[in-house]
């Protein structure tokens, strides 16, 4: 049996010169937990060319969705960015990843911290009704260099908060905090600085970071992840895993180099 499902591309949307998202069919046997990733890609010269991609769709949805960067000369993304409706993509049969609520000690506030395409696993998780059941607040922070890079997240949040089911679940619980570092915007600055200065918490009108209630998932720029890990560990937070739940979990965004 092949290690991959062959799925058909349904839609492709280009958000900026460097970002696009696409949807595809989903084999009924492909199971995953919201927040996980799988190897996906294309068949090139008869061989699979694959990279890790977080599912941006939730596991209760019929199709699959992915949010991708376009890396100039990137072996996969230079090809993947040209896919069209009807093309075939390969999707690995096994989904894995650490951004799983069971890897966290129960808490009151869930902070989802992302940069760039690191938003993808949280696009899936915020469509998981369970997190609104488990937390009093779910705060989605998305940091980008430019305002245009926020568009995918902005549209996702807009659609979800207007949805009949999710709108009700998210009301009074969900907070979206986009932030931009290299041009004017209503929220400015790096996620690390916004946490240490407490600006993030002041802006959203909630108490500052506290280890009793805060649980954190992070995905994005490797430098940001390193800095956030240091920041949280200095405050006594521990990293969680499947064997030992903790206060935070980390997944790097899988950018092609
Ligand atoms: P900045 O513009 O100040 O570098 P990138 O495109 O390089 O992956 O960055 C995505 C976002 O992550 C940018 O807003 C960038 O801010 C921010 N970023 C990069 N490195 C760090 C870091 N070490 N800590 C916090 N934010 C970071």
CSV table of N, CA and C and ligand atoms in Angstrom, one decimal, residues 115-116 143-146 149 179-182 189-193 220-225 227-228 255, ligand 1:
chain,number,residue,atom,x,y,z
A,115,UNK,N,3.8,33.1,14.0
A,115,UNK,CA,4.2,34.0,12.9
A,115,UNK,C,4.1,33.4,11.6
A,116,UNK,N,3.8,34.2,10.6
A,116,UNK,CA,3.8,33.7,9.2
A,116,UNK,C,2.9,32.5,9.0
A,143,UNK,N,1.8,37.2,14.2
A,143,UNK,CA,2.8,38.2,13.9
A,143,UNK,C,3.3,38.1,12.5
A,144,UNK,N,3.3,39.2,11.8
A,144,UNK,CA,3.9,39.2,10.5
A,144,UNK,C,4.7,40.5,10.2
A,145,UNK,N,5.5,40.5,9.2
A,145,UNK,CA,6.2,41.7,8.9
A,145,UNK,C,5.3,42.7,8.3
A,146,UNK,N,4.4,42.3,7.4
A,146,UNK,CA,3.6,43.3,6.7
A,146,UNK,C,2.1,43.0,6.9
A,149,UNK,N,0.2,40.2,4.9
A,149,UNK,CA,0.4,38.8,5.3
A,149,UNK,C,-0.6,38.3,6.3
A,179,UNK,N,-0.5,41.2,14.8
A,179,UNK,CA,0.5,42.3,15.0
A,179,UNK,C,1.5,42.3,13.9
A,180,UNK,N,2.0,43.5,13.6
A,180,UNK,CA,2.9,43.7,12.4
A,180,UNK,C,4.1,44.4,12.9
A,181,UNK,N,5.3,44.0,12.3
A,181,UNK,CA,6.6,44.5,12.8
A,181,UNK,C,7.2,45.6,11.8
A,182,UNK,N,6.8,45.6,10.6
A,182,UNK,CA,7.6,46.4,9.7
A,182,UNK,C,6.8,47.5,8.9
A,189,UNK,N,4.7,45.2,16.8
A,189,UNK,CA,5.8,44.7,17.6
A,189,UNK,C,5.8,43.2,17.5
A,190,UNK,N,7.0,42.7,18.0
A,190,UNK,CA,7.2,41.2,18.0
A,190,UNK,C,6.5,40.6,19.2
A,191,UNK,N,6.1,39.4,19.0
A,191,UNK,CA,5.3,38.7,20.1
A,191,UNK,C,6.1,38.6,21.4
A,192,UNK,N,7.4,38.4,21.3
A,192,UNK,CA,8.2,38.3,22.5
A,192,UNK,C,8.1,39.6,23.3
A,193,UNK,N,8.3,40.8,22.6
A,193,UNK,CA,8.2,42.1,23.3
A,193,UNK,C,6.8,42.4,23.8
A,220,UNK,N,6.0,28.9,14.4
A,220,UNK,CA,6.4,29.9,13.5
A,220,UNK,C,7.9,30.0,13.3
A,221,UNK,N,8.4,31.3,13.3
A,221,UNK,CA,9.8,31.6,13.1
A,221,UNK,C,10.7,30.8,14.1
A,222,UNK,N,11.7,30.1,13.7
A,222,UNK,CA,12.5,29.3,14.7
A,222,UNK,C,13.2,30.3,15.7
A,223,UNK,N,13.5,31.5,15.3
A,223,UNK,CA,14.1,32.4,16.3
A,223,UNK,C,13.1,32.8,17.3
A,224,UNK,N,11.9,33.1,16.9
A,224,UNK,CA,10.9,33.4,17.8
A,224,UNK,C,10.6,32.3,18.8
A,225,UNK,N,10.6,31.1,18.3
A,225,UNK,CA,10.3,29.9,19.2
A,225,UNK,C,11.4,29.8,20.2
A,227,UNK,N,13.3,32.1,21.4
A,227,UNK,CA,13.2,33.2,22.4
A,227,UNK,C,12.0,33.1,23.3
A,228,UNK,N,10.9,32.6,22.7
A,228,UNK,CA,9.8,32.4,23.6
A,228,UNK,C,10.0,31.3,24.6
A,255,UNK,N,9.3,25.8,7.1
A,255,UNK,CA,9.7,26.7,5.9
A,255,UNK,C,10.8,25.9,5.2
B,1,LIG,P1,10.8,41.3,12.6
B,1,LIG,O1,10.2,41.9,11.4
B,1,LIG,O2,11.1,42.3,13.7
B,1,LIG,O3,12.0,40.5,12.2
B,1,LIG,P2,10.0,36.1,9.4
B,1,LIG,O4,9.3,36.5,8.2
B,1,LIG,O5,11.5,36.5,9.5
B,1,LIG,O6,9.8,34.6,9.7
B,1,LIG,O7,9.3,36.8,10.6
B,1,LIG,C1,7.9,36.7,10.8
B,1,LIG,C2,7.6,37.6,12.0
B,1,LIG,O8,8.3,37.1,13.2
B,1,LIG,C3,8.1,39.0,11.9
B,1,LIG,O9,7.1,39.9,12.3
B,1,LIG,C4,9.4,39.1,12.7
B,1,LIG,O10,9.7,40.3,13.2
B,1,LIG,C5,9.0,38.1,13.8
B,1,LIG,N1,10.2,37.6,14.4
B,1,LIG,C6,11.4,37.1,13.8
B,1,LIG,N2,12.3,36.7,14.7
B,1,LIG,C7,11.7,36.9,16.0
B,1,LIG,C8,12.1,36.6,17.3
B,1,LIG,N3,13.3,36.1,17.6
B,1,LIG,N4,11.3,36.9,18.3
B,1,LIG,C9,10.1,37.4,18.0
B,1,LIG,N5,9.6,37.7,16.8
B,1,LIG,C10,10.4,37.4,15.8
